[in-house]
Short mmCIF file of N, CA and C in Angstrom, two decimals:
data_model
loop_
_atom_site.label_atom_id
_atom_site.label_comp_id
_atom_site.label_asym_id
_atom_site.label_seq_id
_atom_site.Cartn_x
_atom_site.Cartn_y
_atom_site.Cartn_z
N UNK A 1 -11.05 11.18 38.87
CA UNK A 1 -11.81 11.60 40.07
C UNK A 1 -11.40 11.23 41.40
N UNK A 2 -10.96 11.98 42.43
CA UNK A 2 -10.36 11.54 43.49
C UNK A 2 -11.24 11.89 44.94
N UNK A 3 -11.27 11.61 45.92
CA UNK A 3 -11.92 11.75 47.01
C UNK A 3 -11.08 11.78 48.56
N UNK A 4 -11.21 12.96 48.96
CA UNK A 4 -10.14 12.66 50.25
C UNK A 4 -11.00 13.58 51.63
N UNK A 5 -10.87 12.74 52.51
CA UNK A 5 -11.56 13.32 53.85
C UNK A 5 -10.50 13.96 54.80
N UNK A 6 -10.51 15.01 54.98
CA UNK A 6 -9.88 15.64 55.88
C UNK A 6 -10.48 16.14 57.06
N UNK A 7 -10.38 15.55 58.24
CA UNK A 7 -11.39 15.91 59.09
C UNK A 7 -12.65 16.08 58.94
N UNK A 8 -13.45 17.32 58.94
CA UNK A 8 -14.83 17.50 58.73
C UNK A 8 -15.02 17.86 57.16
N UNK A 9 -13.90 17.72 56.31
CA UNK A 9 -13.95 18.27 55.13
C UNK A 9 -13.75 17.34 54.01
N UNK A 10 -14.72 17.09 53.06
CA UNK A 10 -14.54 16.14 51.87
C UNK A 10 -14.27 16.83 50.70
N UNK A 11 -13.09 16.56 50.05
CA UNK A 11 -12.52 17.18 49.07
C UNK A 11 -12.62 16.09 47.58
N UNK A 12 -13.52 16.90 46.95
CA UNK A 12 -13.42 16.22 45.47
C UNK A 12 -12.59 16.78 44.34
N UNK A 13 -11.67 16.03 43.79
CA UNK A 13 -10.75 16.61 42.78
C UNK A 13 -11.07 15.91 41.45
N UNK A 14 -11.30 16.68 40.33
CA UNK A 14 -11.19 15.85 38.94
C UNK A 14 -10.17 16.59 38.18
N UNK A 15 -9.09 15.80 38.01
CA UNK A 15 -7.91 16.00 37.38
C UNK A 15 -7.46 17.25 38.06
N UNK A 16 -6.44 18.19 37.53
CA UNK A 16 -5.78 19.13 38.24
C UNK A 16 -6.59 20.63 37.96
N UNK A 17 -8.00 20.35 37.29
CA UNK A 17 -8.68 21.51 37.03
C UNK A 17 -9.77 21.98 38.00
N UNK A 18 -10.50 21.22 38.55
CA UNK A 18 -11.69 21.49 39.36
C UNK A 18 -11.41 20.80 40.63
N UNK A 19 -11.67 21.74 41.79
CA UNK A 19 -11.69 21.20 42.96
C UNK A 19 -12.89 21.69 43.79
N UNK A 20 -13.46 20.77 44.57
CA UNK A 20 -14.81 21.22 45.15
C UNK A 20 -14.57 20.86 46.75
N UNK A 21 -15.03 21.48 47.58
CA UNK A 21 -14.71 21.53 48.96
C UNK A 21 -16.02 21.45 49.51
N UNK A 22 -16.62 20.36 50.47
CA UNK A 22 -17.96 20.64 50.97
C UNK A 22 -17.68 20.02 52.39
N UNK A 23 -18.33 20.76 53.58
CA UNK A 23 -18.23 20.15 54.70
C UNK A 23 -19.17 19.03 55.03
N UNK A 24 -18.86 18.03 55.62
CA UNK A 24 -19.59 16.97 56.00
C UNK A 24 -20.03 17.01 57.25
N UNK A 25 -21.60 16.66 57.68
CA UNK A 25 -22.07 16.59 58.91
C UNK A 25 -21.73 15.14 59.65
N UNK A 26 -21.44 15.13 60.91
CA UNK A 26 -20.88 13.80 61.55
C UNK A 26 -22.34 13.06 61.45
N UNK A 27 -22.29 11.75 61.36
CA UNK A 27 -23.55 10.74 61.52
C UNK A 27 -24.20 11.11 62.84
N UNK A 28 -25.55 11.17 62.81
CA UNK A 28 -26.21 11.57 64.05
C UNK A 28 -26.83 10.28 64.61
N UNK A 29 -26.71 10.01 66.13
CA UNK A 29 -27.56 8.95 66.44
C UNK A 29 -28.87 9.15 67.62
N UNK A 30 -29.17 10.68 67.58
CA UNK A 30 -29.97 11.13 68.18
C UNK A 30 -31.40 10.38 68.25
N UNK A 31 -31.78 10.43 69.51
CA UNK A 31 -33.13 9.45 69.69
C UNK A 31 -34.14 10.49 69.93
N UNK A 32 -35.53 10.32 69.13
CA UNK A 32 -36.57 11.12 69.44
C UNK A 32 -37.59 10.25 69.29
N UNK A 33 -38.68 10.49 70.30
CA UNK A 33 -39.79 9.59 70.50
C UNK A 33 -40.99 10.60 70.33
N UNK A 34 -41.98 10.51 69.30
CA UNK A 34 -43.12 11.42 69.21
C UNK A 34 -44.17 10.67 69.77
N UNK A 35 -45.00 11.40 70.81
CA UNK A 35 -46.31 10.70 71.34
C UNK A 35 -47.56 11.38 70.94
N UNK A 36 -48.63 10.86 71.05
CA UNK A 36 -49.63 11.36 70.93
C UNK A 36 -51.07 10.50 71.45
N UNK A 37 -52.06 11.31 71.87
CA UNK A 37 -53.18 10.55 72.38
C UNK A 37 -54.37 11.31 71.52
N UNK A 38 -55.54 10.47 71.71
CA UNK A 38 -56.69 10.93 70.97
C UNK A 38 -57.90 10.22 71.76
N UNK A 39 -59.06 11.10 72.10
CA UNK A 39 -60.04 10.85 72.80
C UNK A 39 -61.33 11.13 72.12
N UNK A 40 -62.27 10.17 72.27
CA UNK A 40 -63.64 10.49 71.95
C UNK A 40 -64.59 10.37 73.13
N UNK A 41 -65.07 11.53 73.48
CA UNK A 41 -65.69 11.85 74.68
C UNK A 41 -67.25 11.04 74.78
N UNK A 42 -67.83 10.82 73.38
CA UNK A 42 -68.96 10.23 73.21
C UNK A 42 -68.91 8.63 73.83
N UNK A 43 -67.91 8.14 73.42
CA UNK A 43 -67.47 6.60 74.03
C UNK A 43 -66.55 6.39 75.02
N UNK A 44 -66.31 7.51 75.66
CA UNK A 44 -64.96 7.03 76.54
C UNK A 44 -63.94 6.53 76.41
N UNK A 45 -63.55 6.37 75.04
CA UNK A 45 -62.43 5.62 74.71
C UNK A 45 -61.37 6.30 73.82
N UNK A 46 -60.27 5.99 73.59
CA UNK A 46 -59.30 6.67 72.82
C UNK A 46 -58.40 5.78 72.24
N UNK A 47 -57.29 6.47 71.52
CA UNK A 47 -56.33 5.90 71.02
C UNK A 47 -55.03 6.67 71.61
N UNK A 48 -53.78 5.82 71.80
CA UNK A 48 -52.49 6.51 72.00
C UNK A 48 -51.54 5.92 71.14
N UNK A 49 -50.50 6.44 70.85
CA UNK A 49 -49.55 5.97 70.05
C UNK A 49 -48.12 6.50 70.38
N UNK A 50 -47.03 6.03 69.86
CA UNK A 50 -45.84 6.85 69.79
C UNK A 50 -44.88 6.07 68.57
N UNK A 51 -43.97 6.95 68.01
CA UNK A 51 -43.09 6.56 66.96
C UNK A 51 -41.81 7.19 67.60
N UNK A 52 -40.79 6.12 67.57
CA UNK A 52 -39.53 6.17 67.75
C UNK A 52 -38.64 6.50 66.72
N UNK A 53 -37.55 7.59 66.66
CA UNK A 53 -36.67 7.70 65.57
C UNK A 53 -35.23 7.69 66.28
N UNK A 54 -34.23 7.04 65.40
CA UNK A 54 -33.14 6.96 65.90
C UNK A 54 -32.12 7.51 64.63
N UNK A 55 -31.40 8.71 64.94
CA UNK A 55 -30.55 9.07 63.64
C UNK A 55 -31.46 9.63 62.56
N UNK A 56 -32.77 10.03 63.07
CA UNK A 56 -33.81 10.62 61.79
C UNK A 56 -34.29 9.65 61.06
N UNK A 57 -34.43 8.32 61.40
CA UNK A 57 -34.98 7.55 60.79
C UNK A 57 -36.02 6.61 61.72
N UNK A 58 -37.18 6.32 61.24
CA UNK A 58 -38.12 5.60 62.14
C UNK A 58 -37.79 4.48 62.50
N UNK A 59 -37.78 3.93 63.93
CA UNK A 59 -37.28 2.50 64.31
C UNK A 59 -38.32 1.70 65.14
N UNK A 60 -39.37 2.43 65.43
CA UNK A 60 -40.39 1.69 66.30
C UNK A 60 -41.74 2.40 66.08
N UNK A 61 -42.72 1.85 66.07
CA UNK A 61 -44.06 2.26 66.29
C UNK A 61 -44.97 1.50 67.10
N UNK A 62 -45.63 2.07 68.10
CA UNK A 62 -46.54 1.33 68.75
C UNK A 62 -47.87 2.33 69.15
N UNK A 63 -48.95 1.47 69.24
CA UNK A 63 -50.15 2.17 69.42
C UNK A 63 -51.14 1.23 69.90
N UNK A 64 -52.24 1.79 70.52
CA UNK A 64 -53.31 1.03 71.08
C UNK A 64 -54.58 1.78 71.49
N UNK A 65 -55.44 1.11 72.13
CA UNK A 65 -56.63 1.83 72.36
C UNK A 65 -56.91 1.62 73.75
N UNK A 66 -57.43 2.66 74.43
CA UNK A 66 -57.87 2.57 75.84
C UNK A 66 -59.06 3.34 76.43
N UNK A 67 -59.67 2.93 77.42
CA UNK A 67 -60.73 3.67 78.02
C UNK A 67 -59.81 4.79 78.75
N UNK A 68 -60.51 6.01 78.83
CA UNK A 68 -59.94 7.08 79.63
C UNK A 68 -61.13 7.84 80.09
N UNK A 69 -60.29 9.14 80.72
CA UNK A 69 -61.31 10.15 81.25
C UNK A 69 -61.38 11.44 80.45
N UNK A 70 -60.36 11.62 79.73
CA UNK A 70 -60.16 12.62 78.77
C UNK A 70 -58.92 12.45 77.90
N UNK A 71 -58.82 13.41 77.01
CA UNK A 71 -57.69 13.59 76.16
C UNK A 71 -56.18 13.67 76.69
N UNK A 72 -56.36 14.25 78.01
CA UNK A 72 -55.31 14.33 78.58
C UNK A 72 -54.81 12.84 79.05
N UNK A 73 -55.58 11.94 79.50
CA UNK A 73 -55.57 10.73 80.13
C UNK A 73 -54.77 9.80 78.82
N UNK A 74 -55.15 10.02 77.38
CA UNK A 74 -54.70 9.36 76.42
C UNK A 74 -53.27 9.67 76.06
N UNK A 75 -53.08 11.27 76.10
CA UNK A 75 -51.69 11.96 75.92
C UNK A 75 -50.63 11.20 77.03
N UNK A 76 -51.13 11.19 78.36
CA UNK A 76 -50.10 10.68 79.46
C UNK A 76 -49.91 9.27 79.22
N UNK A 77 -51.22 8.73 78.66
CA UNK A 77 -50.76 6.98 78.38
C UNK A 77 -49.63 6.87 77.51
N UNK A 78 -49.75 7.57 76.28
CA UNK A 78 -49.01 7.50 75.35
C UNK A 78 -47.40 7.66 75.77
N UNK A 79 -47.08 8.67 76.64
CA UNK A 79 -45.88 9.05 77.12
C UNK A 79 -45.40 7.97 78.05
N UNK A 80 -46.20 7.45 78.93
CA UNK A 80 -46.05 6.27 79.74
C UNK A 80 -45.48 5.04 78.87
N UNK A 81 -46.22 4.68 77.84
CA UNK A 81 -45.90 3.58 77.06
C UNK A 81 -44.54 3.95 76.21
N UNK A 82 -44.46 4.95 75.80
CA UNK A 82 -43.19 5.70 75.03
C UNK A 82 -41.93 5.34 76.01
N UNK A 83 -42.22 5.97 77.19
CA UNK A 83 -40.96 6.02 78.17
C UNK A 83 -40.63 4.49 78.74
N UNK A 84 -41.61 3.74 78.84
CA UNK A 84 -41.30 2.05 79.24
C UNK A 84 -40.64 1.57 77.98
N UNK A 85 -40.82 1.95 76.56
CA UNK A 85 -40.20 1.46 75.66
C UNK A 85 -38.96 1.82 75.51
N UNK A 86 -38.73 2.96 75.72
CA UNK A 86 -37.12 3.84 75.67
C UNK A 86 -36.45 3.24 76.79
N UNK A 87 -36.90 2.92 78.06
CA UNK A 87 -36.26 2.22 79.18
C UNK A 87 -35.76 0.85 78.63
N UNK A 88 -36.64 0.04 78.17
CA UNK A 88 -36.36 -1.20 77.62
C UNK A 88 -35.22 -1.24 76.32
N UNK A 89 -35.67 -0.49 75.36
CA UNK A 89 -35.06 -0.46 74.24
C UNK A 89 -33.42 0.33 74.14
N UNK A 90 -33.40 1.48 74.84
CA UNK A 90 -32.25 2.58 74.81
C UNK A 90 -31.96 2.73 76.21
N UNK A 91 -31.82 1.79 77.03
CA UNK A 91 -31.40 2.19 78.47
C UNK A 91 -30.01 2.99 78.85
N UNK A 92 -30.18 4.05 79.47
CA UNK A 92 -29.14 4.96 79.73
C UNK A 92 -28.83 5.82 78.70
N UNK A 93 -29.26 5.76 77.55
CA UNK A 93 -29.13 6.73 76.40
C UNK A 93 -30.01 7.76 76.48
N UNK A 94 -29.47 8.87 75.96
CA UNK A 94 -30.22 10.37 75.92
C UNK A 94 -31.17 10.09 74.97
N UNK A 95 -32.38 10.51 75.43
CA UNK A 95 -33.35 10.43 74.24
C UNK A 95 -34.49 11.82 74.63
N UNK A 96 -35.15 12.23 73.69
CA UNK A 96 -36.16 13.22 73.87
C UNK A 96 -37.47 12.65 73.49
N UNK A 97 -38.66 12.85 74.41
CA UNK A 97 -39.79 12.34 74.38
C UNK A 97 -40.81 13.58 73.92
N UNK A 98 -41.21 13.86 72.74
CA UNK A 98 -41.88 14.87 72.10
C UNK A 98 -43.30 14.69 72.40
N UNK A 99 -44.19 15.78 72.95
CA UNK A 99 -45.46 15.77 73.07
C UNK A 99 -46.16 16.88 72.79
N UNK A 100 -47.23 16.94 72.25
CA UNK A 100 -48.04 18.22 71.97
C UNK A 100 -48.99 18.52 73.10
N UNK A 101 -48.96 17.84 74.14
CA UNK A 101 -49.71 18.18 75.44
C UNK A 101 -49.01 19.27 76.39
N UNK A 102 -49.45 20.19 76.47
CA UNK A 102 -48.79 21.21 77.32
C UNK A 102 -49.13 20.58 78.81
N UNK A 103 -50.38 19.91 79.25
CA UNK A 103 -50.69 19.23 80.28
C UNK A 103 -49.64 18.23 81.09
N UNK A 104 -49.13 17.40 79.82
CA UNK A 104 -48.06 16.46 79.96
C UNK A 104 -46.74 16.99 80.37
N UNK A 105 -46.26 18.01 79.54
CA UNK A 105 -45.16 18.73 79.81
C UNK A 105 -44.94 19.31 81.13
N UNK A 106 -45.94 20.13 81.63
CA UNK A 106 -46.05 20.81 82.81
C UNK A 106 -46.25 19.90 83.90
N UNK A 107 -46.90 19.00 83.62
CA UNK A 107 -47.06 17.55 84.96
C UNK A 107 -45.54 17.02 84.93
N UNK A 108 -44.68 16.91 84.02
CA UNK A 108 -43.58 16.19 84.14
C UNK A 108 -42.52 17.46 84.76
N UNK A 109 -42.46 18.66 84.33
CA UNK A 109 -41.54 19.29 84.72
C UNK A 109 -41.76 20.13 86.13
N UNK A 110 -43.16 20.35 86.30
CA UNK A 110 -43.56 21.03 87.71
C UNK A 110 -44.25 20.47 88.71
N UNK A 111 -45.39 19.77 88.19
CA UNK A 111 -46.51 19.23 89.27
C UNK A 111 -45.84 17.81 89.96
N UNK A 112 -45.22 17.10 89.05
CA UNK A 112 -45.06 15.80 89.38
C UNK A 112 -44.49 15.71 90.87
N UNK A 113 -43.25 16.61 91.02
CA UNK A 113 -42.61 16.82 92.27
C UNK A 113 -43.50 17.32 93.39
N UNK A 114 -44.23 18.30 93.22
CA UNK A 114 -45.35 18.53 94.21
C UNK A 114 -46.08 17.75 94.48
N UNK A 115 -46.98 16.95 93.55
CA UNK A 115 -47.62 16.03 93.71
C UNK A 115 -47.23 15.02 94.43
N UNK A 116 -46.06 14.58 94.25
CA UNK A 116 -45.49 13.45 95.03
C UNK A 116 -44.97 13.87 96.48
N UNK A 117 -44.53 15.14 96.86
CA UNK A 117 -44.57 15.74 98.05
C UNK A 117 -45.70 15.50 98.84
N UNK A 118 -46.76 15.99 98.16
CA UNK A 118 -48.23 15.86 98.88
C UNK A 118 -48.98 14.76 98.88
N UNK A 119 -48.26 13.35 98.67
CA UNK A 119 -48.94 12.10 98.56
C UNK A 119 -50.02 11.93 97.49
N UNK A 120 -49.39 12.44 96.34
CA UNK A 120 -50.39 12.35 95.27
C UNK A 120 -51.72 12.97 95.38
N UNK A 121 -51.88 14.05 95.90
CA UNK A 121 -53.05 14.71 95.94
C UNK A 121 -52.86 16.41 95.81
N UNK A 122 -53.85 16.87 95.44
CA UNK A 122 -53.91 18.37 95.03
C UNK A 122 -54.22 19.07 96.86
N UNK A 123 -53.30 20.02 97.03
CA UNK A 123 -53.48 20.54 98.21
C UNK A 123 -53.75 22.13 97.81
N UNK A 124 -55.07 22.65 98.50
CA UNK A 124 -55.42 23.97 98.53
C UNK A 124 -54.81 24.75 99.48
N UNK A 125 -54.69 26.07 99.05
CA UNK A 125 -53.93 27.10 100.24
C UNK A 125 -54.71 27.08 101.49
N UNK A 126 -56.07 26.92 101.35
CA UNK A 126 -56.93 26.88 102.64
C UNK A 126 -56.76 25.56 103.36
N UNK A 127 -56.24 25.63 104.61
CA UNK A 127 -56.14 24.70 105.30
C UNK A 127 -57.53 23.89 105.69
N UNK A 128 -58.56 24.45 105.74
CA UNK A 128 -59.75 23.51 105.83
C UNK A 128 -60.32 22.88 104.67
N UNK A 129 -59.90 23.26 103.56
CA UNK A 129 -60.29 22.70 102.33
C UNK A 129 -59.79 20.88 102.20
N UNK A 130 -60.50 20.38 101.49
CA UNK A 130 -60.07 18.87 101.47
C UNK A 130 -58.89 18.67 100.26
N UNK A 131 -58.14 17.56 100.44
CA UNK A 131 -57.26 17.38 99.63
C UNK A 131 -57.89 16.67 98.34
N UNK A 132 -57.70 17.23 97.07
CA UNK A 132 -58.30 16.58 96.30
C UNK A 132 -57.49 15.52 95.32
N UNK A 133 -58.20 14.46 94.72
CA UNK A 133 -57.49 13.40 94.05
C UNK A 133 -56.77 14.02 92.68
N UNK A 134 -56.04 13.53 92.26
CA UNK A 134 -55.32 14.06 91.14
C UNK A 134 -55.96 13.05 89.85
N UNK A 135 -56.55 13.65 88.82
CA UNK A 135 -56.81 12.67 87.63
C UNK A 135 -55.79 12.06 87.40
N UNK A 136 -55.85 10.56 87.02
CA UNK A 136 -54.95 9.80 86.24
C UNK A 136 -53.86 9.64 87.44
N UNK A 137 -54.02 9.51 88.86
CA UNK A 137 -52.63 9.60 89.74
C UNK A 137 -51.94 8.34 89.42
N UNK A 138 -52.71 7.08 89.17
CA UNK A 138 -51.65 5.95 88.91
C UNK A 138 -50.86 6.23 87.55
N UNK A 139 -51.22 6.69 86.65
CA UNK A 139 -50.36 7.01 85.45
C UNK A 139 -49.29 8.10 85.73
N UNK A 140 -49.71 8.93 86.48
CA UNK A 140 -48.77 10.09 87.06
C UNK A 140 -47.65 9.46 87.77
N UNK A 141 -48.04 8.42 88.59
CA UNK A 141 -47.08 7.81 89.75
C UNK A 141 -46.21 6.76 88.69
N UNK A 142 -46.77 6.05 87.77
CA UNK A 142 -45.90 5.34 87.01
C UNK A 142 -44.95 6.18 86.11
N UNK A 143 -45.49 7.18 85.66
CA UNK A 143 -44.63 8.24 84.89
C UNK A 143 -43.42 8.56 85.66
N UNK A 144 -43.55 8.90 86.66
CA UNK A 144 -42.80 9.53 87.81
C UNK A 144 -41.59 8.69 88.13
N UNK A 145 -41.97 7.46 88.14
CA UNK A 145 -40.92 6.52 88.69
C UNK A 145 -39.97 6.15 87.40
N UNK A 146 -40.74 6.09 86.12
CA UNK A 146 -40.00 5.79 84.91
C UNK A 146 -39.07 7.06 84.72
N UNK A 147 -39.60 8.16 84.91
CA UNK A 147 -38.55 9.25 84.86
C UNK A 147 -37.42 9.32 85.56
N UNK A 148 -37.82 8.99 86.81
CA UNK A 148 -36.47 8.92 87.78
C UNK A 148 -35.51 7.98 87.57
N UNK A 149 -36.11 6.69 87.02
CA UNK A 149 -35.14 5.67 86.71
C UNK A 149 -34.54 5.86 85.31
N UNK A 150 -34.86 6.76 84.51
CA UNK A 150 -34.29 7.22 83.33
C UNK A 150 -34.11 8.78 83.19
N UNK A 151 -32.87 9.25 83.72
CA UNK A 151 -32.70 10.47 84.12
C UNK A 151 -32.08 11.10 82.65
N UNK A 152 -31.63 10.23 81.68
CA UNK A 152 -31.17 10.96 80.36
C UNK A 152 -32.47 11.29 79.41
N UNK A 153 -33.44 10.85 79.91
CA UNK A 153 -35.02 11.03 79.16
C UNK A 153 -35.54 12.58 79.26
N UNK A 154 -35.69 13.55 78.39
CA UNK A 154 -36.30 14.51 78.67
C UNK A 154 -37.56 14.66 77.86
N UNK A 155 -38.66 15.23 78.43
CA UNK A 155 -39.80 15.45 78.03
C UNK A 155 -40.04 16.74 77.34
N UNK A 156 -40.44 16.91 76.26
CA UNK A 156 -40.47 18.29 75.71
C UNK A 156 -41.74 18.28 74.87
N UNK A 157 -42.05 19.55 74.64
CA UNK A 157 -43.24 20.06 73.69
C UNK A 157 -43.18 20.39 72.31
N UNK A 158 -43.92 19.79 71.44
CA UNK A 158 -43.91 20.21 70.09
C UNK A 158 -45.28 20.58 69.63
N UNK A 159 -45.42 21.59 68.71
CA UNK A 159 -46.80 22.04 68.31
C UNK A 159 -47.39 21.11 67.49
N UNK A 160 -48.49 20.58 67.88
CA UNK A 160 -49.43 19.58 67.24
C UNK A 160 -50.07 20.29 65.81
N UNK A 161 -49.89 19.31 64.99
CA UNK A 161 -50.81 19.62 63.85
C UNK A 161 -49.82 21.07 62.92
N UNK A 162 -48.51 20.76 63.03
CA UNK A 162 -47.82 22.00 62.41
C UNK A 162 -46.57 21.33 61.28
N UNK A 163 -46.91 19.97 61.08
CA UNK A 163 -46.11 19.52 60.02
C UNK A 163 -44.96 19.02 60.25
N UNK A 164 -45.03 18.58 61.90
CA UNK A 164 -43.61 17.94 62.30
C UNK A 164 -43.79 16.40 62.10
N UNK A 165 -43.10 15.80 61.39
CA UNK A 165 -43.43 14.46 60.87
C UNK A 165 -43.60 13.39 61.80
N UNK A 166 -42.74 13.28 62.94
CA UNK A 166 -43.09 12.49 63.78
C UNK A 166 -44.49 12.67 64.60
N UNK A 167 -44.62 13.93 64.79
CA UNK A 167 -45.80 14.06 65.65
C UNK A 167 -47.14 13.82 64.52
N UNK A 168 -47.13 14.16 63.46
CA UNK A 168 -48.21 13.70 62.64
C UNK A 168 -48.31 12.38 62.45
N UNK A 169 -47.31 11.70 62.17
CA UNK A 169 -47.40 10.10 62.46
C UNK A 169 -48.02 9.54 63.41
N UNK A 170 -47.74 9.89 64.92
CA UNK A 170 -48.11 9.77 66.10
C UNK A 170 -49.56 9.88 66.03
N UNK A 171 -50.21 11.15 65.70
CA UNK A 171 -51.39 11.72 65.68
C UNK A 171 -52.32 10.88 64.88
N UNK A 172 -51.74 10.33 63.70
CA UNK A 172 -52.45 9.44 62.80
C UNK A 172 -52.79 8.13 63.34
N UNK A 173 -51.79 7.52 63.90
CA UNK A 173 -51.92 6.16 64.64
C UNK A 173 -52.66 6.31 65.73
N UNK A 174 -52.73 7.26 66.64
CA UNK A 174 -53.65 7.42 67.76
C UNK A 174 -55.22 7.56 67.39
N UNK A 175 -55.37 8.67 66.42
CA UNK A 175 -56.48 8.78 66.08
C UNK A 175 -57.40 7.30 65.30
N UNK A 176 -56.39 6.42 64.77
CA UNK A 176 -56.93 5.43 64.22
C UNK A 176 -57.34 4.41 65.16
N UNK A 177 -57.06 4.56 66.24
CA UNK A 177 -57.21 3.57 67.27
C UNK A 177 -58.26 4.10 68.26
N UNK A 178 -58.96 5.23 68.12
CA UNK A 178 -59.99 5.68 68.77
C UNK A 178 -61.06 4.64 68.69
N UNK A 179 -61.76 4.05 69.43
CA UNK A 179 -62.77 2.89 69.31
C UNK A 179 -64.19 3.42 69.35
N UNK A 180 -64.48 4.78 69.39
CA UNK A 180 -66.06 5.03 69.46
C UNK A 180 -66.78 4.62 68.27
N UNK A 181 -68.09 4.27 68.54
CA UNK A 181 -68.99 3.80 67.55
C UNK A 181 -69.57 4.94 66.80
N UNK A 182 -69.55 4.93 65.52
CA UNK A 182 -70.29 6.13 64.74
C UNK A 182 -69.68 7.42 64.85
N UNK A 183 -68.47 7.65 65.25
CA UNK A 183 -67.92 8.90 65.20
C UNK A 183 -67.08 9.32 64.02
N UNK A 184 -67.07 10.39 63.66
CA UNK A 184 -65.91 10.99 62.96
C UNK A 184 -64.90 11.86 63.44
N UNK A 185 -63.79 11.58 62.79
CA UNK A 185 -62.39 12.33 63.52
C UNK A 185 -62.12 13.45 62.26
N UNK A 186 -62.17 14.65 62.98
CA UNK A 186 -61.77 15.68 62.46
C UNK A 186 -60.77 16.41 62.82
N UNK A 187 -59.97 17.23 62.10
CA UNK A 187 -58.82 17.90 62.47
C UNK A 187 -59.20 19.21 63.22
#
């Protein structure tokens, strides 16, 4: 039996009788980080987590608990923590941060630039209306700074509870860190 690699093709030969050709995929070093947050409104606390993958293999998990205002707060906290880790571990390298939160994705791609230009306040079209505070403004400002410092990082949406392995891992870690007393976590 002999093996030969010709470009992206691997050729197996057994004697002079059988030949088999198979295309080889190049090794991938893609970096993906899946984030999630979970919140218990009764206790006002929740959990956040992220799982980092490089080349399809898990390389880092981090999780914790925190007080928050809503599930959006914990989803945002997870992305901030993940982005800080990406900046320290994979500086300057392209990475995708996956979240199942539309709020975070829309905030990263549309709202943060508007909020930054408006002094981190919401502005009503009515000139007589008061400027309203943005919930979790400090977290949004931190995320804004981290995204500006790491232009090779993309924040993307993935459907939650749909069998995406990284998202399911992050979800179970976040749920395990909700510190509410006497609560049950249901899907």
